[in-house]
PDB file of N, CA, C and O in Angstrom:
ATOM      1  N   MET N1163       0.982  18.458  -9.549  1.00 38.00           N
ATOM      2  CA  MET N1163       0.051  17.380  -9.060  1.00 38.00           C
ATOM      3  C   MET N1163       0.176  16.987  -8.249  1.00 38.00           C
ATOM      4  O   MET N1163       0.981  16.737  -7.505  1.00 38.00           O
ATOM      5  N   ALA N1164      -0.884  16.991  -7.344  1.00 54.00           N
ATOM      6  CA  ALA N1164      -0.901  16.664  -5.834  1.00 54.00           C
ATOM      7  C   ALA N1164      -0.754  15.765  -6.043  1.00 54.00           C
ATOM      8  O   ALA N1164      -0.959  14.319  -6.342  1.00 54.00           O
ATOM      9  N   ASP N1165       0.089  14.296  -4.659  1.00 74.00           N
ATOM     10  CA  ASP N1165       0.268  13.719  -4.140  1.00 74.00           C
ATOM     11  C   ASP N1165      -1.134  12.337  -3.804  1.00 74.00           C
ATOM     12  O   ASP N1165      -1.572  13.240  -3.541  1.00 74.00           O
ATOM     13  N   LYS N1166      -1.160  11.710  -4.811  1.00 87.00           N
ATOM     14  CA  LYS N1166      -2.340  10.093  -4.159  1.00 87.00           C
ATOM     15  C   LYS N1166      -1.897   9.434  -3.729  1.00 87.00           C
ATOM     16  O   LYS N1166      -0.727   9.325  -2.890  1.00 87.00           O
ATOM     17  N   LYS N1167      -2.992   9.321  -2.180  1.00 92.00           N
ATOM     18  CA  LYS N1167      -2.358   8.050  -0.788  1.00 92.00           C
ATOM     19  C   LYS N1167      -3.656   7.207  -1.104  1.00 92.00           C
ATOM     20  O   LYS N1167      -4.428   7.361  -1.793  1.00 92.00           O
ATOM     21  N   PHE N1168      -3.048   6.283  -0.684  1.00 94.00           N
ATOM     22  CA  PHE N1168      -3.895   4.652  -1.247  1.00 94.00           C
ATOM     23  C   PHE N1168      -4.201   4.623  -0.015  1.00 94.00           C
ATOM     24  O   PHE N1168      -2.924   3.924   0.860  1.00 94.00           O
ATOM     25  N   SER N1169      -5.142   3.792   0.632  1.00 97.00           N
ATOM     26  CA  SER N1169      -5.454   3.463   2.028  1.00 97.00           C
ATOM     27  C   SER N1169      -6.620   2.414   1.919  1.00 97.00           C
ATOM     28  O   SER N1169      -7.602   2.384   1.103  1.00 97.00           O
ATOM     29  N   VAL N1170      -6.545   1.363   2.815  1.00 97.00           N
ATOM     30  CA  VAL N1170      -6.773   0.029   2.643  1.00 97.00           C
ATOM     31  C   VAL N1170      -7.159  -0.859   3.842  1.00 97.00           C
ATOM     32  O   VAL N1170      -6.183  -0.875   4.781  1.00 97.00           O
ATOM     33  N   THR N1171      -8.466  -1.258   4.278  1.00 97.00           N
ATOM     34  CA  THR N1171      -8.267  -2.369   5.191  1.00 97.00           C
ATOM     35  C   THR N1171      -8.651  -3.494   5.525  1.00 97.00           C
ATOM     36  O   THR N1171      -9.693  -3.918   5.310  1.00 97.00           O
ATOM     37  N   GLU N1172      -7.667  -4.189   6.029  1.00 97.00           N
ATOM     38  CA  GLU N1172      -8.464  -5.652   6.205  1.00 97.00           C
ATOM     39  C   GLU N1172      -8.982  -5.913   7.432  1.00 97.00           C
ATOM     40  O   GLU N1172      -8.223  -5.889   8.939  1.00 97.00           O
ATOM     41  N   GLU N1173      -9.513  -7.240   7.493  1.00 97.00           N
ATOM     42  CA  GLU N1173      -9.408  -7.714   8.717  1.00 97.00           C
ATOM     43  C   GLU N1173      -8.935  -8.916   8.834  1.00 97.00           C
ATOM     44  O   GLU N1173      -9.135 -10.044   8.751  1.00 97.00           O
ATOM     45  N   SER N1174      -8.395  -9.215  10.388  1.00 97.00           N
ATOM     46  CA  SER N1174      -7.759 -10.554  11.009  1.00 97.00           C
ATOM     47  C   SER N1174      -9.016 -10.960  11.866  1.00 97.00           C
ATOM     48  O   SER N1174      -9.671 -10.245  12.777  1.00 97.00           O
ATOM     49  N   ASP N1175      -9.519 -12.295  11.946  1.00 96.00           N
ATOM     50  CA  ASP N1175      -9.809 -12.908  13.203  1.00 96.00           C
ATOM     51  C   ASP N1175      -9.290 -13.069  14.504  1.00 96.00           C
ATOM     52  O   ASP N1175      -9.910 -14.362  15.291  1.00 96.00           O
ATOM     53  N   SER N1176      -7.593 -12.297  14.451  1.00 97.00           N
ATOM     54  CA  SER N1176      -7.111 -12.830  15.734  1.00 97.00           C
ATOM     55  C   SER N1176      -6.215 -11.087  16.358  1.00 97.00           C
ATOM     56  O   SER N1176      -5.916 -10.653  15.604  1.00 97.00           O
ATOM     57  N   LYS N1177      -6.126 -11.532  17.657  1.00 96.00           N
ATOM     58  CA  LYS N1177      -5.535 -10.395  18.370  1.00 96.00           C
ATOM     59  C   LYS N1177      -4.147 -10.681  18.209  1.00 96.00           C
ATOM     60  O   LYS N1177      -3.306  -9.643  18.920  1.00 96.00           O
ATOM     61  N   HIS N1178      -3.237 -11.636  17.660  1.00 95.00           N
ATOM     62  CA  HIS N1178      -2.419 -11.531  18.052  1.00 95.00           C
ATOM     63  C   HIS N1178      -1.786 -11.379  16.605  1.00 95.00           C
ATOM     64  O   HIS N1178      -2.311 -12.017  15.602  1.00 95.00           O
ATOM     65  N   PRO N1179      -0.762 -10.266  16.855  1.00 95.00           N
ATOM     66  CA  PRO N1179       0.174 -10.102  15.594  1.00 95.00           C
ATOM     67  C   PRO N1179       1.058 -11.231  14.605  1.00 95.00           C
ATOM     68  O   PRO N1179       0.644 -10.744  13.623  1.00 95.00           O
ATOM     69  N   HIS N1180       1.121 -12.692  15.352  1.00 95.00           N
ATOM     70  CA  HIS N1180       1.607 -13.297  14.525  1.00 95.00           C
ATOM     71  C   HIS N1180       0.595 -13.934  13.654  1.00 95.00           C
ATOM     72  O   HIS N1180       1.361 -14.153  12.571  1.00 95.00           O
ATOM     73  N   ASP N1181      -0.018 -13.460  14.008  1.00 95.00           N
ATOM     74  CA  ASP N1181      -1.642 -14.089  12.691  1.00 95.00           C
ATOM     75  C   ASP N1181      -2.096 -13.417  12.012  1.00 95.00           C
ATOM     76  O   ASP N1181      -2.620 -13.032  11.554  1.00 95.00           O
ATOM     77  N   TRP N1182      -1.310 -11.904  11.626  1.00 96.00           N
ATOM     78  CA  TRP N1182      -1.966 -11.014  10.711  1.00 96.00           C
ATOM     79  C   TRP N1182      -1.647 -10.753   9.128  1.00 96.00           C
ATOM     80  O   TRP N1182      -1.733  -9.925   8.422  1.00 96.00           O
ATOM     81  N   GLY N1183      -0.439 -11.862   9.418  1.00 95.00           N
ATOM     82  CA  GLY N1183       0.673 -11.641   7.868  1.00 95.00           C
ATOM     83  C   GLY N1183      -0.474 -11.869   7.016  1.00 95.00           C
ATOM     84  O   GLY N1183      -0.043 -10.801   5.683  1.00 95.00           O
ATOM     85  N   ARG N1184      -1.771 -12.493   6.636  1.00 95.00           N
ATOM     86  CA  ARG N1184      -2.647 -13.039   5.284  1.00 95.00           C
ATOM     87  C   ARG N1184      -3.115 -11.575   5.092  1.00 95.00           C
ATOM     88  O   ARG N1184      -3.261 -10.893   4.191  1.00 95.00           O
ATOM     89  N   ALA N1185      -3.721 -10.704   6.606  1.00 96.00           N
ATOM     90  CA  ALA N1185      -4.678  -9.595   6.316  1.00 96.00           C
ATOM     91  C   ALA N1185      -3.726  -8.233   5.764  1.00 96.00           C
ATOM     92  O   ALA N1185      -3.745  -7.902   4.871  1.00 96.00           O
ATOM     93  N   MET N1186      -2.245  -8.154   6.358  1.00 96.00           N
ATOM     94  CA  MET N1186      -1.035  -7.783   5.692  1.00 96.00           C
ATOM     95  C   MET N1186      -1.048  -7.134   4.606  1.00 96.00           C
ATOM     96  O   MET N1186      -0.671  -6.882   3.057  1.00 96.00           O
ATOM     97  N   SER N1187      -0.895  -9.045   4.257  1.00 95.00           N
ATOM     98  CA  SER N1187      -0.336  -9.299   2.040  1.00 95.00           C
ATOM     99  C   SER N1187      -1.809  -8.915   2.107  1.00 95.00           C
ATOM    100  O   SER N1187      -1.775  -8.009   0.643  1.00 95.00           O
ATOM    101  N   VAL N1188      -2.909  -8.724   2.295  1.00 96.00           N
ATOM    102  CA  VAL N1188      -4.109  -8.806   0.999  1.00 96.00           C
ATOM    103  C   VAL N1188      -3.919  -7.107   0.862  1.00 96.00           C
ATOM    104  O   VAL N1188      -4.088  -6.569   0.345  1.00 96.00           O
ATOM    105  N   ALA N1189      -3.814  -6.593   2.201  1.00 96.00           N
ATOM    106  CA  ALA N1189      -4.114  -4.814   2.230  1.00 96.00           C
ATOM    107  C   ALA N1189      -2.817  -4.271   1.024  1.00 96.00           C
ATOM    108  O   ALA N1189      -3.174  -3.707   0.405  1.00 96.00           O
ATOM    109  N   ILE N1190      -1.630  -4.835   0.942  1.00 94.00           N
ATOM    110  CA  ILE N1190      -0.598  -4.910   0.212  1.00 94.00           C
ATOM    111  C   ILE N1190      -0.594  -4.971  -0.997  1.00 94.00           C
ATOM    112  O   ILE N1190      -0.647  -4.077  -1.908  1.00 94.00           O
ATOM    113  N   SER N1191      -1.072  -5.820  -1.234  1.00 93.00           N
ATOM    114  CA  SER N1191      -2.463  -6.264  -2.887  1.00 93.00           C
ATOM    115  C   SER N1191      -3.189  -5.341  -3.827  1.00 93.00           C
ATOM    116  O   SER N1191      -3.058  -4.705  -4.669  1.00 93.00           O
ATOM    117  N   ARG N1192      -4.062  -5.020  -2.029  1.00 94.00           N
ATOM    118  CA  ARG N1192      -4.863  -4.324  -3.146  1.00 94.00           C
ATOM    119  C   ARG N1192      -4.393  -2.225  -3.098  1.00 94.00           C
ATOM    120  O   ARG N1192      -5.188  -2.212  -3.814  1.00 94.00           O
ATOM    121  N   LEU N1193      -3.414  -2.218  -2.585  1.00 93.00           N
ATOM    122  CA  LEU N1193      -2.981  -0.708  -3.129  1.00 93.00           C
ATOM    123  C   LEU N1193      -2.626  -0.454  -3.503  1.00 93.00           C
ATOM    124  O   LEU N1193      -3.065  -0.328  -4.567  1.00 93.00           O
ATOM    125  N   VAL N1194      -1.495  -1.452  -4.834  1.00 90.00           N
ATOM    126  CA  VAL N1194      -0.720  -1.994  -5.833  1.00 90.00           C
ATOM    127  C   VAL N1194      -2.553  -1.957  -6.479  1.00 90.00           C
ATOM    128  O   VAL N1194      -2.345  -0.901  -7.580  1.00 90.00           O
ATOM    129  N   GLU N1195      -3.336  -2.954  -6.352  1.00 91.00           N
ATOM    130  CA  GLU N1195      -4.420  -3.062  -7.703  1.00 91.00           C
ATOM    131  C   GLU N1195      -4.982  -0.963  -7.343  1.00 91.00           C
ATOM    132  O   GLU N1195      -5.741  -0.867  -8.601  1.00 91.00           O
ATOM    133  N   MET N1196      -5.141  -0.524  -6.210  1.00 92.00           N
ATOM    134  CA  MET N1196      -5.753   0.472  -5.964  1.00 92.00           C
ATOM    135  C   MET N1196      -4.835   1.240  -6.926  1.00 92.00           C
ATOM    136  O   MET N1196      -5.667   2.894  -7.582  1.00 92.00           O
ATOM    137  N   ALA N1197      -3.885   1.830  -7.173  1.00 89.00           N
ATOM    138  CA  ALA N1197      -3.515   2.249  -7.799  1.00 89.00           C
ATOM    139  C   ALA N1197      -3.063   2.599  -9.127  1.00 89.00           C
ATOM    140  O   ALA N1197      -3.545   3.215 -10.350  1.00 89.00           O
ATOM    141  N   GLU N1198      -2.939   0.972  -9.607  1.00 89.00           N
ATOM    142  CA  GLU N1198      -3.508   0.817 -10.579  1.00 89.00           C
ATOM    143  C   GLU N1198      -4.543   0.952 -11.406  1.00 89.00           C
ATOM    144  O   GLU N1198      -5.128   1.843 -12.937  1.00 89.00           O
ATOM    145  N   GLU N1199      -5.610   0.975 -10.668  1.00 91.00           N
ATOM    146  CA  GLU N1199      -7.649   1.582 -11.022  1.00 91.00           C
ATOM    147  C   GLU N1199      -6.993   3.417 -11.142  1.00 91.00           C
ATOM    148  O   GLU N1199      -7.785   3.657 -11.906  1.00 91.00           O
ATOM    149  N   ALA N1200      -6.300   3.704 -10.850  1.00 89.00           N
ATOM    150  CA  ALA N1200      -5.869   5.235 -10.678  1.00 89.00           C
ATOM    151  C   ALA N1200      -5.297   5.430 -11.815  1.00 89.00           C
ATOM    152  O   ALA N1200      -4.550   6.828 -12.205  1.00 89.00           O
ATOM    153  N   GLY N1201      -4.863   4.827 -12.690  1.00 84.00           N
ATOM    154  CA  GLY N1201      -3.846   4.930 -13.882  1.00 84.00           C
ATOM    155  C   GLY N1201      -2.887   5.112 -13.543  1.00 84.00           C
ATOM    156  O   GLY N1201      -2.128   4.992 -14.515  1.00 84.00           O
ATOM    157  N   ASP N1202      -2.219   4.925 -12.153  1.00 81.00           N
ATOM    158  CA  ASP N1202      -0.686   4.656 -11.936  1.00 81.00           C
ATOM    159  C   ASP N1202       0.253   2.853 -12.713  1.00 81.00           C
ATOM    160  O   ASP N1202      -1.119   2.134 -13.388  1.00 81.00           O
ATOM    161  N   VAL N1203       0.728   3.070 -13.041  1.00 76.00           N
ATOM    162  CA  VAL N1203       1.053   1.873 -13.246  1.00 76.00           C
ATOM    163  C   VAL N1203       2.095   1.071 -12.817  1.00 76.00           C
ATOM    164  O   VAL N1203       3.204   2.014 -12.430  1.00 76.00           O
ATOM    165  N   VAL N1204       1.779  -0.129 -11.811  1.00 78.00           N
ATOM    166  CA  VAL N1204       2.787  -0.116 -10.752  1.00 78.00           C
ATOM    167  C   VAL N1204       2.745  -1.963 -10.658  1.00 78.00           C
ATOM    168  O   VAL N1204       2.195  -2.736 -11.880  1.00 78.00           O
ATOM    169  N   GLU N1205       3.623  -2.493 -10.399  1.00 75.00           N
ATOM    170  CA  GLU N1205       4.020  -3.647  -9.959  1.00 75.00           C
ATOM    171  C   GLU N1205       4.467  -3.766  -8.635  1.00 75.00           C
ATOM    172  O   GLU N1205       5.435  -2.842  -8.327  1.00 75.00           O
ATOM    173  N   HIS N1206       4.860  -5.143  -8.672  1.00 74.00           N
ATOM    174  CA  HIS N1206       5.148  -5.463  -6.642  1.00 74.00           C
ATOM    175  C   HIS N1206       6.839  -4.321  -6.430  1.00 74.00           C
ATOM    176  O   HIS N1206       6.632  -4.200  -5.348  1.00 74.00           O
ATOM    177  N   GLU N1207       7.043  -4.414  -7.772  1.00 77.00           N
ATOM    178  CA  GLU N1207       8.247  -4.122  -7.593  1.00 77.00           C
ATOM    179  C   GLU N1207       8.630  -2.727  -7.457  1.00 77.00           C
ATOM    180  O   GLU N1207       9.598  -1.908  -6.412  1.00 77.00           O
ATOM    181  N   ASN N1208       7.518  -2.359  -7.517  1.00 80.00           N
ATOM    182  CA  ASN N1208       7.242  -0.359  -7.057  1.00 80.00           C
ATOM    183  C   ASN N1208       7.248   0.385  -5.969  1.00 80.00           C
ATOM    184  O   ASN N1208       7.231   1.149  -5.366  1.00 80.00           O
ATOM    185  N   LEU N1209       6.628  -1.072  -4.865  1.00 86.00           N
ATOM    186  CA  LEU N1209       6.732  -1.204  -3.686  1.00 86.00           C
ATOM    187  C   LEU N1209       8.462  -0.754  -2.876  1.00 86.00           C
ATOM    188  O   LEU N1209       8.147  -0.600  -1.937  1.00 86.00           O
ATOM    189  N   TYR N1210      10.206  -1.724  -3.316  1.00 88.00           N
ATOM    190  CA  TYR N1210      10.973  -1.838  -2.713  1.00 88.00           C
ATOM    191  C   TYR N1210      10.931  -0.151  -2.419  1.00 88.00           C
ATOM    192  O   TYR N1210      10.834   1.081  -3.249  1.00 88.00           O
ATOM    193  N   GLY N1211      11.855   0.200  -1.355  1.00 88.00           N
ATOM    194  CA  GLY N1211      11.862   1.694  -0.825  1.00 88.00           C
ATOM    195  C   GLY N1211      10.738   2.275  -0.694  1.00 88.00           C
ATOM    196  O   GLY N1211      11.066   3.782  -0.428  1.00 88.00           O
ATOM    197  N   GLU N1212       9.705   1.928  -0.753  1.00 91.00           N
ATOM    198  CA  GLU N1212       8.548   3.174  -0.437  1.00 91.00           C
ATOM    199  C   GLU N1212       8.152   3.094   1.418  1.00 91.00           C
ATOM    200  O   GLU N1212       8.598   1.419   1.785  1.00 91.00           O
ATOM    201  N   ASP N1213       7.592   3.752   2.174  1.00 93.00           N
ATOM    202  CA  ASP N1213       6.930   3.922   3.063  1.00 93.00           C
ATOM    203  C   ASP N1213       5.758   3.310   3.081  1.00 93.00           C
ATOM    204  O   ASP N1213       4.646   3.890   2.480  1.00 93.00           O
ATOM    205  N   LEU N1214       4.997   2.159   3.933  1.00 95.00           N
ATOM    206  CA  LEU N1214       4.036   1.987   4.263  1.00 95.00           C
ATOM    207  C   LEU N1214       3.710   1.651   5.150  1.00 95.00           C
ATOM    208  O   LEU N1214       4.451   1.463   6.178  1.00 95.00           O
ATOM    209  N   HIS N1215       2.504   2.545   5.664  1.00 97.00           N
ATOM    210  CA  HIS N1215       1.962   2.974   7.077  1.00 97.00           C
ATOM    211  C   HIS N1215       1.039   1.410   7.578  1.00 97.00           C
ATOM    212  O   HIS N1215       0.738   1.206   6.584  1.00 97.00           O
ATOM    213  N   LEU N1216       1.166   1.685   8.994  1.00 97.00           N
ATOM    214  CA  LEU N1216       0.442   0.089   9.721  1.00 97.00           C
ATOM    215  C   LEU N1216      -0.722   0.938  10.426  1.00 97.00           C
ATOM    216  O   LEU N1216       0.251   1.618  11.132  1.00 97.00           O
ATOM    217  N   TYR N1217      -1.459   0.532  10.345  1.00 97.00           N
ATOM    218  CA  TYR N1217      -2.345   0.931  11.583  1.00 97.00           C
ATOM    219  C   TYR N1217      -3.153   0.065  12.136  1.00 97.00           C
ATOM    220  O   TYR N1217      -4.012  -0.846  11.243  1.00 97.00           O
ATOM    221  N   VAL N1218      -3.143  -0.703  13.030  1.00 97.00           N
ATOM    222  CA  VAL N1218      -4.021  -1.327  13.864  1.00 97.00           C
ATOM    223  C   VAL N1218      -4.736  -1.140  14.649  1.00 97.00           C
ATOM    224  O   VAL N1218      -4.594  -0.601  15.824  1.00 97.00           O
ATOM    225  N   THR N1219      -6.350  -1.534  14.482  1.00 97.00           N
ATOM    226  CA  THR N1219      -8.010  -1.312  15.362  1.00 97.00           C
ATOM    227  C   THR N1219      -7.598  -2.924  15.753  1.00 97.00           C
ATOM    228  O   THR N1219      -8.676  -3.505  15.206  1.00 97.00           O
ATOM    229  N   GLU N1220      -7.449  -2.861  17.408  1.00 97.00           N
ATOM    230  CA  GLU N1220      -8.880  -3.585  17.818  1.00 97.00           C
ATOM    231  C   GLU N1220     -10.537  -4.190  17.390  1.00 97.00           C
ATOM    232  O   GLU N1220     -11.052  -2.952  17.637  1.00 97.00           O
ATOM    233  N   THR N1221     -10.557  -5.189  17.090  1.00 97.00           N
ATOM    234  CA  THR N1221     -12.187  -5.398  16.574  1.00 97.00           C
ATOM    235  C   THR N1221     -12.478  -6.776  18.085  1.00 97.00           C
ATOM    236  O   THR N1221     -11.850  -7.258  18.836  1.00 97.00           O
ATOM    237  N   ALA N1222     -13.545  -7.101  18.198  1.00 97.00           N
ATOM    238  CA  ALA N1222     -14.539  -7.661  19.341  1.00 97.00           C
ATOM    239  C   ALA N1222     -13.683  -9.387  18.834  1.00 97.00           C
ATOM    240  O   ALA N1222     -13.387  -9.582  19.757  1.00 97.00           O
ATOM    241  N   GLY N1223     -13.335  -9.550  17.678  1.00 95.00           N
ATOM    242  CA  GLY N1223     -12.663 -10.780  17.242  1.00 95.00           C
ATOM    243  C   GLY N1223     -11.557 -10.982  16.975  1.00 95.00           C
ATOM    244  O   GLY N1223     -11.572 -11.862  16.421  1.00 95.00           O
ATOM    245  N   GLY N1224     -10.811  -9.927  16.972  1.00 97.00           N
ATOM    246  CA  GLY N1224      -9.417  -9.318  15.961  1.00 97.00           C
ATOM    247  C   GLY N1224      -9.336  -8.435  16.042  1.00 97.00           C
ATOM    248  O   GLY N1224      -9.051  -7.353  17.126  1.00 97.00           O
ATOM    249  N   ALA N1225      -8.655  -7.917  14.446  1.00 97.00           N
ATOM    250  CA  ALA N1225      -8.110  -6.745  14.429  1.00 97.00           C
ATOM    251  C   ALA N1225      -8.467  -6.436  12.961  1.00 97.00           C
ATOM    252  O   ALA N1225      -8.110  -7.040  12.314  1.00 97.00           O
ATOM    253  N   ASP N1226      -8.361  -4.780  13.006  1.00 97.00           N
ATOM    254  CA  ASP N1226      -8.604  -4.550  11.765  1.00 97.00           C
ATOM    255  C   ASP N1226      -6.927  -3.573  11.262  1.00 97.00           C
ATOM    256  O   ASP N1226      -6.112  -3.205  12.097  1.00 97.00           O
ATOM    257  N   ILE N1227      -6.518  -3.874   9.781  1.00 97.00           N
ATOM    258  CA  ILE N1227      -5.100  -3.503   9.685  1.00 97.00           C
ATOM    259  C   ILE N1227      -5.600  -3.326   8.797  1.00 97.00           C
ATOM    260  O   ILE N1227      -5.594  -3.312   7.585  1.00 97.00           O
ATOM    261  N   THR N1228      -5.082  -1.718   8.775  1.00 98.00           N
ATOM    262  CA  THR N1228      -5.305  -0.465   7.862  1.00 98.00           C
ATOM    263  C   THR N1228      -3.562   0.060   6.671  1.00 98.00           C
ATOM    264  O   THR N1228      -2.524   0.188   7.674  1.00 98.00           O
ATOM    265  N   MET N1229      -3.635  -0.448   5.620  1.00 97.00           N
ATOM    266  CA  MET N1229      -2.097  -0.157   5.251  1.00 97.00           C
ATOM    267  C   MET N1229      -2.604   1.244   4.145  1.00 97.00           C
ATOM    268  O   MET N1229      -3.279   1.320   3.779  1.00 97.00           O
ATOM    269  N   SER N1230      -1.244   1.874   4.536  1.00 96.00           N
ATOM    270  CA  SER N1230      -1.850   3.409   3.813  1.00 96.00           C
ATOM    271  C   SER N1230       0.177   3.263   2.767  1.00 96.00           C
ATOM    272  O   SER N1230       1.253   2.790   3.119  1.00 96.00           O
ATOM    273  N   TRP N1231      -0.335   4.424   1.492  1.00 93.00           N
ATOM    274  CA  TRP N1231       0.902   4.577   1.097  1.00 93.00           C
ATOM    275  C   TRP N1231       0.638   5.436   0.310  1.00 93.00           C
ATOM    276  O   TRP N1231      -0.512   5.925   0.038  1.00 93.00           O
ATOM    277  N   THR N1232       1.628   6.648   0.026  1.00 91.00           N
ATOM    278  CA  THR N1232       1.192   8.205  -1.326  1.00 91.00           C
ATOM    279  C   THR N1232       3.251   7.689  -1.886  1.00 91.00           C
ATOM    280  O   THR N1232       3.933   7.672  -1.161  1.00 91.00           O
ATOM    281  N   PRO N1233       2.931   6.746  -2.476  1.00 87.00           N
ATOM    282  CA  PRO N1233       3.800   6.919  -3.174  1.00 87.00           C
ATOM    283  C   PRO N1233       5.061   7.485  -4.149  1.00 87.00           C
ATOM    284  O   PRO N1233       3.775   9.061  -3.890  1.00 87.00           O
ATOM    285  N   ARG N1234       6.085   7.382  -3.776  1.00 81.00           N
ATOM    286  CA  ARG N1234       6.906   9.007  -4.076  1.00 81.00           C
ATOM    287  C   ARG N1234       6.925   8.754  -5.746  1.00 81.00           C
ATOM    288  O   ARG N1234       5.878   8.195  -5.780  1.00 81.00           O
ATOM    289  N   THR N1235       6.977  10.459  -6.565  1.00 64.00           N
ATOM    290  CA  THR N1235       7.249  10.797  -8.117  1.00 64.00           C
ATOM    291  C   THR N1235       7.492   9.468  -8.838  1.00 64.00           C
ATOM    292  O   THR N1235       9.079   8.870  -7.927  1.00 64.00           O
ATOM    293  N   SER N1236       7.037   8.059  -9.315  1.00 52.00           N
ATOM    294  CA  SER N1236       7.253   7.058  -9.809  1.00 52.00           C
ATOM    295  C   SER N1236       7.856   6.963 -11.476  1.00 52.00           C
ATOM    296  O   SER N1236       8.127   6.839 -11.858  1.00 52.00           O
ATOM    297  N   ASN N1237       7.083   8.748 -12.142  1.00 44.00           N
ATOM    298  CA  ASN N1237       8.334   8.825 -12.757  1.00 44.00           C
ATOM    299  C   ASN N1237       9.042   9.805 -13.521  1.00 44.00           C
ATOM    300  O   ASN N1237       9.281  10.401 -12.743  1.00 44.00           O
ATOM    301  N   LYS N1238       9.889   9.429 -13.730  1.00 38.00           N
ATOM    302  CA  LYS N1238      11.678  10.219 -13.483  1.00 38.00           C
ATOM    303  C   LYS N1238      11.440  11.563 -14.964  1.00 38.00           C
ATOM    304  O   LYS N1238      11.237  10.558 -15.590  1.00 38.00           O
ATOM    305  N   SER N1239      11.828  12.376 -14.707  1.00 37.00           N
ATOM    306  CA  SER N1239      11.974  13.233 -15.315  1.00 37.00           C
ATOM    307  C   SER N1239      13.611  13.620 -15.860  1.00 37.00           C
ATOM    308  O   SER N1239      14.207  13.788 -14.819  1.00 37.00           O
ATOM    309  N   ASP N1240      13.359  14.092 -17.204  1.00 37.00           N
ATOM    310  CA  ASP N1240      14.378  14.924 -16.977  1.00 37.00           C
ATOM    311  C   ASP N1240      14.456  16.195 -17.032  1.00 37.00           C
ATOM    312  O   ASP N1240      13.533  16.712 -16.134  1.00 37.00           O
ATOM    313  N   SER N1241      15.869  17.242 -17.217  1.00 37.00           N
ATOM    314  CA  SER N1241      15.549  18.436 -16.713  1.00 37.00           C
ATOM    315  C   SER N1241      14.553  19.221 -17.815  1.00 37.00           C
ATOM    316  O   SER N1241      14.012  20.562 -17.266  1.00 37.00           O
ATOM    317  N   SER N1242      14.576  18.690 -18.761  1.00 40.00           N
ATOM    318  CA  SER N1242      13.286  19.823 -19.570  1.00 40.00           C
ATOM    319  C   SER N1242      12.289  19.373 -19.146  1.00 40.00           C
ATOM    320  O   SER N1242      11.340  19.803 -19.583  1.00 40.00           O
ATOM    321  N   GLY N1243      11.716  18.328 -18.206  1.00 45.00           N
ATOM    322  CA  GLY N1243      10.794  18.248 -17.556  1.00 45.00           C
ATOM    323  C   GLY N1243       9.805  16.898 -18.207  1.00 45.00           C
ATOM    324  O   GLY N1243       8.271  17.023 -18.169  1.00 45.00           O
ATOM    325  N   GLU N1244      10.171  16.497 -19.038  1.00 45.00           N
ATOM    326  CA  GLU N1244       9.863  15.283 -20.098  1.00 45.00           C
ATOM    327  C   GLU N1244      10.115  14.233 -19.353  1.00 45.00           C
ATOM    328  O   GLU N1244      10.832  13.604 -19.205  1.00 45.00           O
ATOM    329  N   GLU N1245       8.872  13.187 -19.524  1.00 44.00           N
ATOM    330  CA  GLU N1245       8.933  11.685 -19.265  1.00 44.00           C
ATOM    331  C   GLU N1245       9.928  11.340 -19.808  1.00 44.00           C
ATOM    332  O   GLU N1245       9.965  10.780 -20.806  1.00 44.00           O
ATOM    333  N   GLN N1246      10.754  10.294 -18.958  1.00 40.00           N
ATOM    334  CA  GLN N1246      12.043   9.523 -19.879  1.00 40.00           C
ATOM    335  C   GLN N1246      11.340   7.908 -19.685  1.00 40.00           C
ATOM    336  O   GLN N1246      10.177   7.593 -18.889  1.00 40.00           O
ATOM    337  N   SER N1247      10.926   7.114 -20.369  1.00 40.00           N
ATOM    338  CA  SER N1247      11.020   5.907 -20.518  1.00 40.00           C
ATOM    339  C   SER N1247      11.830   4.703 -20.779  1.00 40.00           C
ATOM    340  O   SER N1247      13.104   4.869 -19.863  1.00 40.00           O
TER     341      SER N1247
END
């Protein structure tokens, strides 16, 4: 199965990185929602140990914060290829 990649952009009305926390947290929450909508069983704990990518674009009044995530294989399989519960 092809890897899924989720990406979301949120706006910040500040150009200062210390003000970007809300935009980043909203973006991360939306990544989890997108994975759920794609049929994955995801909770915030699934983000531990995952690589989240951050891309910042300057805008006239602040910055666009883009977070992207390509989940690692979340379903554990045994050697027979069957999912374990």
